[in-house]
């Protein structure tokens, strides 16, 4: 709304920007630790920690090391961890290891919930860490990802994680109908409290490279791509369609991924559906800011907080970010 009778000098917007106290009083969006979800990479073994070269400051950790990270997150007020496994053996064409009840992820979930019951734990429901080809599903002889066969495996994976005690399952595969199938299976098996955060608008983005390095799927994927199931970066209306489907099928929360290049999509989703909406500040976004900060081209702390606040301004209720620990520390003190 334009107030015609508030022309300069009656209106001096800089008056309210002059001092810190008045800037704080009129601040429209406030970032807190409550807005952060910390993605972590877990691997087999004990006393193991491997740096991810393309993601400075990020490591793959064995469970014993991860417990210290979880404790830090809890102390900083971060509500939830998102687990991503590094599967070093047992990969196959059909991703059978994805629903092994004694596999890496179920064991980590059980231990985290036993040690830190108040810390939320979310698991990735997708098959790419478990396949020899690096795709997010079961493929045919031409390399095409089979939708309905993959959904059956995803159902088994989600049930496996729910049985281990996970709080949130997050299907990131972009198969059609998988939210409805997973919700029906969870209900049928009595897991009525297990929440679903659907990667509803996951784009076939070039910003995922460092993540694929971290989980070890990059080499398996090779020169193949994921355009037949992840969304075209040129599309916005399609994202609203995908989210409508997932909500109708039983999603509790929805996600837009990547984050910063898709702030317009986040805003449209929140305006249209008014449901819990999350963004993923993906590995490429993180790596760019870290590289610029380490080279002295940008103020890393300031840009980190500005970028996370931008997600809030766009309408996100929370953000998955590799900056979570650093951001929570910065906000605390």
Tab-separated table of C-alpha atoms in Angstrom:
chain	number	residue	atom	x	y	z
A	1	UNK	CA	0.000	0.000	0.000
A	2	UNK	CA	1.292	3.458	-0.920
A	3	UNK	CA	0.492	6.287	1.466
A	4	UNK	CA	0.194	9.334	-0.790
A	5	UNK	CA	0.124	11.651	2.218
A	6	UNK	CA	3.426	10.313	3.535
A	7	UNK	CA	5.754	11.960	1.058
A	8	UNK	CA	9.199	13.267	1.981
A	9	UNK	CA	9.972	15.008	4.333
A	10	UNK	CA	6.979	13.747	6.370
A	11	UNK	CA	8.228	10.247	5.611
A	12	UNK	CA	11.878	9.616	6.351
A	13	UNK	CA	12.295	5.808	6.381
A	14	UNK	CA	15.908	6.202	7.511
A	15	UNK	CA	14.662	7.458	10.891
A	16	UNK	CA	13.748	3.885	11.801
A	17	UNK	CA	17.020	2.535	10.435
A	18	UNK	CA	19.207	4.996	12.350
A	19	UNK	CA	19.717	3.016	15.565
A	20	UNK	CA	20.116	-0.633	16.440
A	21	UNK	CA	17.185	-0.625	18.865
A	22	UNK	CA	14.689	0.614	16.268
A	23	UNK	CA	16.043	-1.711	13.581
A	24	UNK	CA	15.481	-4.595	15.970
A	25	UNK	CA	11.979	-3.438	16.874
A	26	UNK	CA	10.790	-3.452	13.261
A	27	UNK	CA	12.683	-6.539	12.076
A	28	UNK	CA	10.258	-8.652	10.077
A	29	UNK	CA	12.112	-11.987	10.196
A	30	UNK	CA	14.299	-13.350	12.970
A	31	UNK	CA	16.662	-16.306	12.582
A	32	UNK	CA	17.182	-18.591	15.593
A	33	UNK	CA	18.679	-22.012	16.241
A	34	UNK	CA	15.111	-23.352	16.142
A	35	UNK	CA	15.145	-22.775	12.381
A	36	UNK	CA	18.112	-25.070	11.711
A	37	UNK	CA	18.424	-28.732	10.737
A	38	UNK	CA	21.954	-30.123	10.596
A	39	UNK	CA	22.743	-32.642	7.811
A	40	UNK	CA	25.451	-35.099	8.871
A	41	UNK	CA	27.330	-37.885	7.091
A	42	UNK	CA	27.829	-41.165	8.942
A	43	UNK	CA	30.095	-44.083	8.042
A	44	UNK	CA	30.891	-47.520	9.414
A	45	UNK	CA	33.546	-48.306	12.000
A	46	UNK	CA	34.915	-46.592	15.079
A	47	UNK	CA	37.028	-43.521	15.679
A	48	UNK	CA	36.781	-42.534	12.025
A	49	UNK	CA	36.519	-39.031	10.643
A	50	UNK	CA	37.089	-38.091	7.009
A	51	UNK	CA	37.150	-34.555	5.701
A	52	UNK	CA	35.043	-33.830	2.617
A	53	UNK	CA	37.451	-31.929	0.382
A	54	UNK	CA	34.749	-30.098	-1.562
A	55	UNK	CA	32.944	-29.052	1.638
A	56	UNK	CA	35.456	-27.373	3.970
A	57	UNK	CA	34.581	-27.975	7.608
A	58	UNK	CA	32.317	-30.959	6.852
A	59	UNK	CA	33.355	-34.498	7.770
A	60	UNK	CA	32.098	-38.046	7.468
A	61	UNK	CA	31.958	-39.539	10.954
A	62	UNK	CA	31.592	-42.940	12.525
A	63	UNK	CA	28.829	-43.257	15.108
A	64	UNK	CA	31.065	-42.724	18.138
A	65	UNK	CA	32.259	-39.412	16.676
A	66	UNK	CA	28.753	-38.461	15.574
A	67	UNK	CA	27.502	-38.730	19.143
A	68	UNK	CA	29.723	-35.785	20.102
A	69	UNK	CA	28.351	-33.807	17.156
A	70	UNK	CA	24.794	-34.622	18.220
A	71	UNK	CA	25.547	-33.447	21.746
A	72	UNK	CA	26.891	-30.154	20.388
A	73	UNK	CA	23.778	-29.661	18.276
A	74	UNK	CA	21.539	-30.307	21.261
A	75	UNK	CA	23.474	-27.884	23.463
A	76	UNK	CA	23.186	-25.205	20.773
A	77	UNK	CA	19.427	-25.628	20.527
A	78	UNK	CA	19.326	-27.205	17.063
A	79	UNK	CA	16.115	-29.269	16.918
A	80	UNK	CA	17.083	-32.027	14.487
A	81	UNK	CA	19.833	-33.889	12.645
A	82	UNK	CA	19.387	-35.236	9.119
A	83	UNK	CA	21.334	-38.466	8.563
A	84	UNK	CA	23.053	-39.345	5.289
A	85	UNK	CA	24.939	-42.644	5.119
A	86	UNK	CA	28.249	-43.379	3.449
A	87	UNK	CA	27.808	-46.982	2.293
A	88	UNK	CA	31.209	-48.502	1.623
A	89	UNK	CA	30.120	-52.083	0.980
A	90	UNK	CA	26.899	-53.883	0.140
A	91	UNK	CA	25.809	-51.738	-2.790
A	92	UNK	CA	23.721	-53.488	-5.416
A	93	UNK	CA	21.471	-52.895	-8.398
A	94	UNK	CA	18.346	-53.192	-6.255
A	95	UNK	CA	19.581	-51.410	-3.097
A	96	UNK	CA	18.698	-54.288	-0.766
A	97	UNK	CA	20.938	-52.806	1.948
A	98	UNK	CA	18.607	-49.792	2.175
A	99	UNK	CA	16.148	-51.772	4.315
A	100	UNK	CA	18.540	-53.953	6.284
A	101	UNK	CA	17.370	-53.623	9.929
A	102	UNK	CA	20.960	-54.131	11.067
A	103	UNK	CA	22.333	-51.683	8.525
A	104	UNK	CA	24.215	-48.483	9.240
A	105	UNK	CA	21.284	-46.060	9.379
A	106	UNK	CA	18.972	-48.103	11.669
A	107	UNK	CA	21.856	-48.711	14.075
A	108	UNK	CA	22.721	-45.016	14.167
A	109	UNK	CA	19.081	-44.035	14.659
A	110	UNK	CA	18.670	-46.437	17.573
A	111	UNK	CA	21.786	-45.152	19.306
A	112	UNK	CA	20.986	-41.467	18.760
A	113	UNK	CA	17.452	-41.848	20.095
A	114	UNK	CA	18.702	-43.850	23.089
A	115	UNK	CA	21.330	-41.232	23.968
A	116	UNK	CA	19.448	-38.067	23.011
A	117	UNK	CA	15.703	-38.786	22.977
A	118	UNK	CA	14.867	-35.078	22.822
A	119	UNK	CA	16.896	-34.531	19.633
A	120	UNK	CA	14.932	-34.985	16.434
A	121	UNK	CA	16.377	-37.450	13.925
A	122	UNK	CA	15.485	-37.472	10.242
A	123	UNK	CA	16.606	-40.027	7.673
A	124	UNK	CA	16.957	-39.793	3.924
A	125	UNK	CA	14.603	-42.144	2.107
A	126	UNK	CA	16.421	-42.657	-1.186
A	127	UNK	CA	18.435	-45.399	-2.792
A	128	UNK	CA	21.409	-43.624	-4.382
A	129	UNK	CA	23.835	-44.375	-1.492
A	130	UNK	CA	22.972	-48.066	-1.859
A	131	UNK	CA	23.044	-48.569	-5.643
A	132	UNK	CA	26.055	-49.472	-7.745
A	133	UNK	CA	24.853	-47.067	-10.436
A	134	UNK	CA	24.271	-44.030	-8.191
A	135	UNK	CA	20.674	-43.480	-9.265
A	136	UNK	CA	17.880	-42.929	-6.729
A	137	UNK	CA	16.040	-46.072	-7.724
A	138	UNK	CA	15.990	-49.434	-9.461
A	139	UNK	CA	16.898	-49.158	-13.137
A	140	UNK	CA	15.996	-51.136	-16.257
A	141	UNK	CA	18.378	-52.295	-18.997
A	142	UNK	CA	18.462	-48.813	-20.536
A	143	UNK	CA	19.327	-47.076	-17.256
A	144	UNK	CA	15.830	-45.643	-16.777
A	145	UNK	CA	14.693	-45.489	-13.147
A	146	UNK	CA	11.601	-47.648	-12.671
A	147	UNK	CA	9.022	-45.766	-10.642
A	148	UNK	CA	6.732	-48.368	-9.080
A	149	UNK	CA	9.454	-50.922	-8.345
A	150	UNK	CA	11.499	-48.200	-6.673
A	151	UNK	CA	8.534	-47.098	-4.566
A	152	UNK	CA	8.227	-50.626	-3.175
A	153	UNK	CA	11.847	-50.496	-2.014
A	154	UNK	CA	11.356	-47.011	-0.546
A	155	UNK	CA	8.375	-48.285	1.459
A	156	UNK	CA	10.539	-51.018	2.962
A	157	UNK	CA	13.298	-48.517	3.715
A	158	UNK	CA	10.900	-46.120	5.453
A	159	UNK	CA	9.405	-48.928	7.550
A	160	UNK	CA	12.890	-50.100	8.503
A	161	UNK	CA	13.822	-46.633	9.727
A	162	UNK	CA	10.510	-46.164	11.526
A	163	UNK	CA	11.029	-49.445	13.353
A	164	UNK	CA	14.451	-48.175	14.455
A	165	UNK	CA	12.727	-45.181	16.049
A	166	UNK	CA	13.330	-42.358	13.603
A	167	UNK	CA	11.207	-39.242	14.078
A	168	UNK	CA	11.024	-38.072	10.463
A	169	UNK	CA	11.466	-39.893	7.173
A	170	UNK	CA	12.367	-37.684	4.232
A	171	UNK	CA	11.790	-39.197	0.778
A	172	UNK	CA	14.218	-37.381	-1.524
A	173	UNK	CA	13.863	-39.605	-4.581
A	174	UNK	CA	11.109	-37.751	-6.521
A	175	UNK	CA	9.285	-40.928	-7.552
A	176	UNK	CA	5.579	-40.492	-8.312
A	177	UNK	CA	3.247	-41.735	-5.586
A	178	UNK	CA	5.898	-42.565	-3.032
A	179	UNK	CA	4.478	-40.331	-0.268
A	180	UNK	CA	1.088	-42.036	-0.405
A	181	UNK	CA	2.663	-45.489	-0.426
A	182	UNK	CA	4.964	-44.706	2.500
A	183	UNK	CA	2.180	-43.083	4.513
A	184	UNK	CA	-0.096	-46.086	3.975
A	185	UNK	CA	2.651	-48.500	5.030
A	186	UNK	CA	3.499	-46.482	8.144
A	187	UNK	CA	-0.162	-46.357	9.171
A	188	UNK	CA	-0.683	-50.052	8.502
A	189	UNK	CA	2.290	-50.956	10.705
A	190	UNK	CA	1.245	-48.628	13.541
A	191	UNK	CA	3.839	-45.903	13.001
A	192	UNK	CA	1.241	-43.173	13.209
A	193	UNK	CA	3.619	-40.633	14.767
A	194	UNK	CA	6.371	-40.933	12.165
A	195	UNK	CA	6.452	-37.670	10.258
A	196	UNK	CA	7.138	-37.308	6.552
A	197	UNK	CA	9.145	-34.398	5.203
A	198	UNK	CA	8.722	-34.698	1.455
A	199	UNK	CA	11.395	-33.443	-0.876
A	200	UNK	CA	8.507	-32.258	-3.012
A	201	UNK	CA	10.247	-29.729	-5.231
A	202	UNK	CA	13.692	-31.226	-5.739
A	203	UNK	CA	15.332	-29.852	-8.826
A	204	UNK	CA	17.851	-31.550	-11.128
A	205	UNK	CA	20.428	-29.052	-9.978
A	206	UNK	CA	24.125	-28.606	-10.677
A	207	UNK	CA	24.599	-27.547	-7.033
A	208	UNK	CA	24.633	-31.110	-5.629
A	209	UNK	CA	28.171	-32.078	-6.638
A	210	UNK	CA	29.914	-31.846	-3.247
A	211	UNK	CA	27.130	-33.842	-1.564
A	212	UNK	CA	27.607	-36.679	-4.031
A	213	UNK	CA	31.306	-36.613	-3.202
A	214	UNK	CA	30.442	-36.834	0.490
A	215	UNK	CA	28.177	-39.901	0.229
A	216	UNK	CA	30.285	-41.587	-2.415
A	217	UNK	CA	27.673	-41.730	-5.176
A	218	UNK	CA	29.449	-39.393	-7.583
A	219	UNK	CA	31.772	-42.032	-9.008
A	220	UNK	CA	28.909	-44.520	-9.380
A	221	UNK	CA	26.724	-42.003	-11.196
A	222	UNK	CA	29.506	-41.090	-13.631
A	223	UNK	CA	28.216	-39.079	-16.569
A	224	UNK	CA	24.604	-40.082	-16.029
A	225	UNK	CA	22.050	-37.543	-14.802
A	226	UNK	CA	18.747	-37.439	-12.910
A	227	UNK	CA	16.642	-35.335	-15.258
A	228	UNK	CA	14.001	-38.054	-15.750
A	229	UNK	CA	12.804	-37.755	-12.146
A	230	UNK	CA	14.139	-34.563	-10.571
A	231	UNK	CA	12.517	-31.303	-11.655
A	232	UNK	CA	13.579	-29.006	-14.473
A	233	UNK	CA	15.180	-25.858	-12.968
A	234	UNK	CA	13.155	-23.748	-15.417
A	235	UNK	CA	9.814	-24.731	-13.864
A	236	UNK	CA	7.888	-23.074	-11.049
A	237	UNK	CA	4.242	-24.057	-11.539
A	238	UNK	CA	5.276	-27.706	-11.600
A	239	UNK	CA	6.644	-27.338	-8.072
A	240	UNK	CA	3.205	-26.337	-6.825
A	241	UNK	CA	1.699	-29.381	-8.534
A	242	UNK	CA	4.236	-31.707	-6.931
A	243	UNK	CA	3.617	-30.233	-3.495
A	244	UNK	CA	-0.145	-30.514	-3.887
A	245	UNK	CA	0.242	-34.205	-4.718
A	246	UNK	CA	2.517	-34.882	-1.735
A	247	UNK	CA	0.266	-33.080	0.724
A	248	UNK	CA	-2.765	-34.982	-0.566
A	249	UNK	CA	-0.835	-38.231	-0.125
A	250	UNK	CA	0.057	-37.543	3.507
A	251	UNK	CA	3.193	-35.391	3.764
A	252	UNK	CA	3.460	-33.431	7.020
A	253	UNK	CA	6.119	-31.057	5.722
A	254	UNK	CA	7.451	-30.135	2.306
A	255	UNK	CA	10.864	-29.065	1.076
A	256	UNK	CA	12.296	-27.041	-1.772
A	257	UNK	CA	15.803	-28.040	-2.868
A	258	UNK	CA	18.192	-26.305	-3.606
A	259	UNK	CA	17.616	-23.164	-1.601
A	260	UNK	CA	19.014	-19.796	-2.651
A	261	UNK	CA	18.434	-20.198	-6.423
A	262	UNK	CA	14.805	-21.128	-5.657
A	263	UNK	CA	13.685	-18.503	-3.134
A	264	UNK	CA	10.844	-17.583	-5.485
A	265	UNK	CA	9.559	-21.154	-5.336
A	266	UNK	CA	9.704	-21.169	-1.516
A	267	UNK	CA	7.655	-17.979	-1.413
A	268	UNK	CA	5.055	-19.360	-3.820
A	269	UNK	CA	4.770	-22.619	-1.885
A	270	UNK	CA	4.251	-20.870	1.441
A	271	UNK	CA	1.726	-18.434	0.012
A	272	UNK	CA	-0.228	-21.171	-1.761
A	273	UNK	CA	-0.319	-23.929	0.855
A	274	UNK	CA	0.584	-22.364	4.234
A	275	UNK	CA	2.045	-25.658	5.457
A	276	UNK	CA	5.386	-26.308	7.188
A	277	UNK	CA	7.857	-25.483	4.428
A	278	UNK	CA	11.586	-26.146	4.483
A	279	UNK	CA	14.534	-25.314	2.286
A	280	UNK	CA	17.810	-27.144	1.801
A	281	UNK	CA	20.883	-24.946	1.525
A	282	UNK	CA	22.691	-27.587	-0.483
A	283	UNK	CA	26.327	-28.568	-0.641
A	284	UNK	CA	27.154	-26.374	-3.627
A	285	UNK	CA	25.699	-23.302	-1.942
A	286	UNK	CA	27.697	-24.063	1.199
A	287	UNK	CA	30.904	-24.737	-0.736
A	288	UNK	CA	30.676	-21.449	-2.623
A	289	UNK	CA	30.297	-19.396	0.546
A	290	UNK	CA	33.069	-21.321	2.309
A	291	UNK	CA	35.464	-20.896	-0.620
A	292	UNK	CA	34.738	-17.183	-0.888
A	293	UNK	CA	35.179	-16.793	2.859
A	294	UNK	CA	38.452	-18.703	2.964
A	295	UNK	CA	39.817	-16.572	0.124
A	296	UNK	CA	38.824	-13.344	1.839
A	297	UNK	CA	36.385	-12.420	-0.912
A	298	UNK	CA	33.379	-12.404	1.424
A	299	UNK	CA	32.748	-12.114	5.149
A	300	UNK	CA	31.763	-15.741	5.745
A	301	UNK	CA	29.875	-15.224	9.003
A	302	UNK	CA	27.889	-12.262	7.711
A	303	UNK	CA	27.026	-13.977	4.427
A	304	UNK	CA	26.092	-17.195	6.232
A	305	UNK	CA	23.596	-15.403	8.474
A	306	UNK	CA	22.285	-13.232	5.640
A	307	UNK	CA	21.667	-16.245	3.415
A	308	UNK	CA	19.845	-18.128	6.183
A	309	UNK	CA	17.717	-15.091	6.992
A	310	UNK	CA	16.804	-14.890	3.306
A	311	UNK	CA	15.188	-18.318	3.572
A	312	UNK	CA	13.065	-17.082	6.457
A	313	UNK	CA	12.088	-13.973	4.518
A	314	UNK	CA	11.079	-16.126	1.549
A	315	UNK	CA	8.730	-18.119	3.784
A	316	UNK	CA	10.720	-21.131	4.948
A	317	UNK	CA	9.955	-22.401	8.435
A	318	UNK	CA	13.383	-24.002	8.671
A	319	UNK	CA	16.563	-24.705	6.749
A	320	UNK	CA	18.752	-27.756	6.322
A	321	UNK	CA	22.239	-26.302	6.279
A	322	UNK	CA	25.816	-27.448	6.799
A	323	UNK	CA	26.320	-24.119	8.552
A	324	UNK	CA	23.951	-25.148	11.354
A	325	UNK	CA	26.533	-25.469	14.138
A	326	UNK	CA	28.390	-22.299	13.128
A	327	UNK	CA	25.163	-20.361	12.696
A	328	UNK	CA	23.800	-21.481	16.067
A	329	UNK	CA	27.041	-20.443	17.752
A	330	UNK	CA	26.973	-17.063	16.019
A	331	UNK	CA	23.360	-16.492	17.029
A	332	UNK	CA	24.078	-17.486	20.597
A	333	UNK	CA	26.901	-15.128	21.181
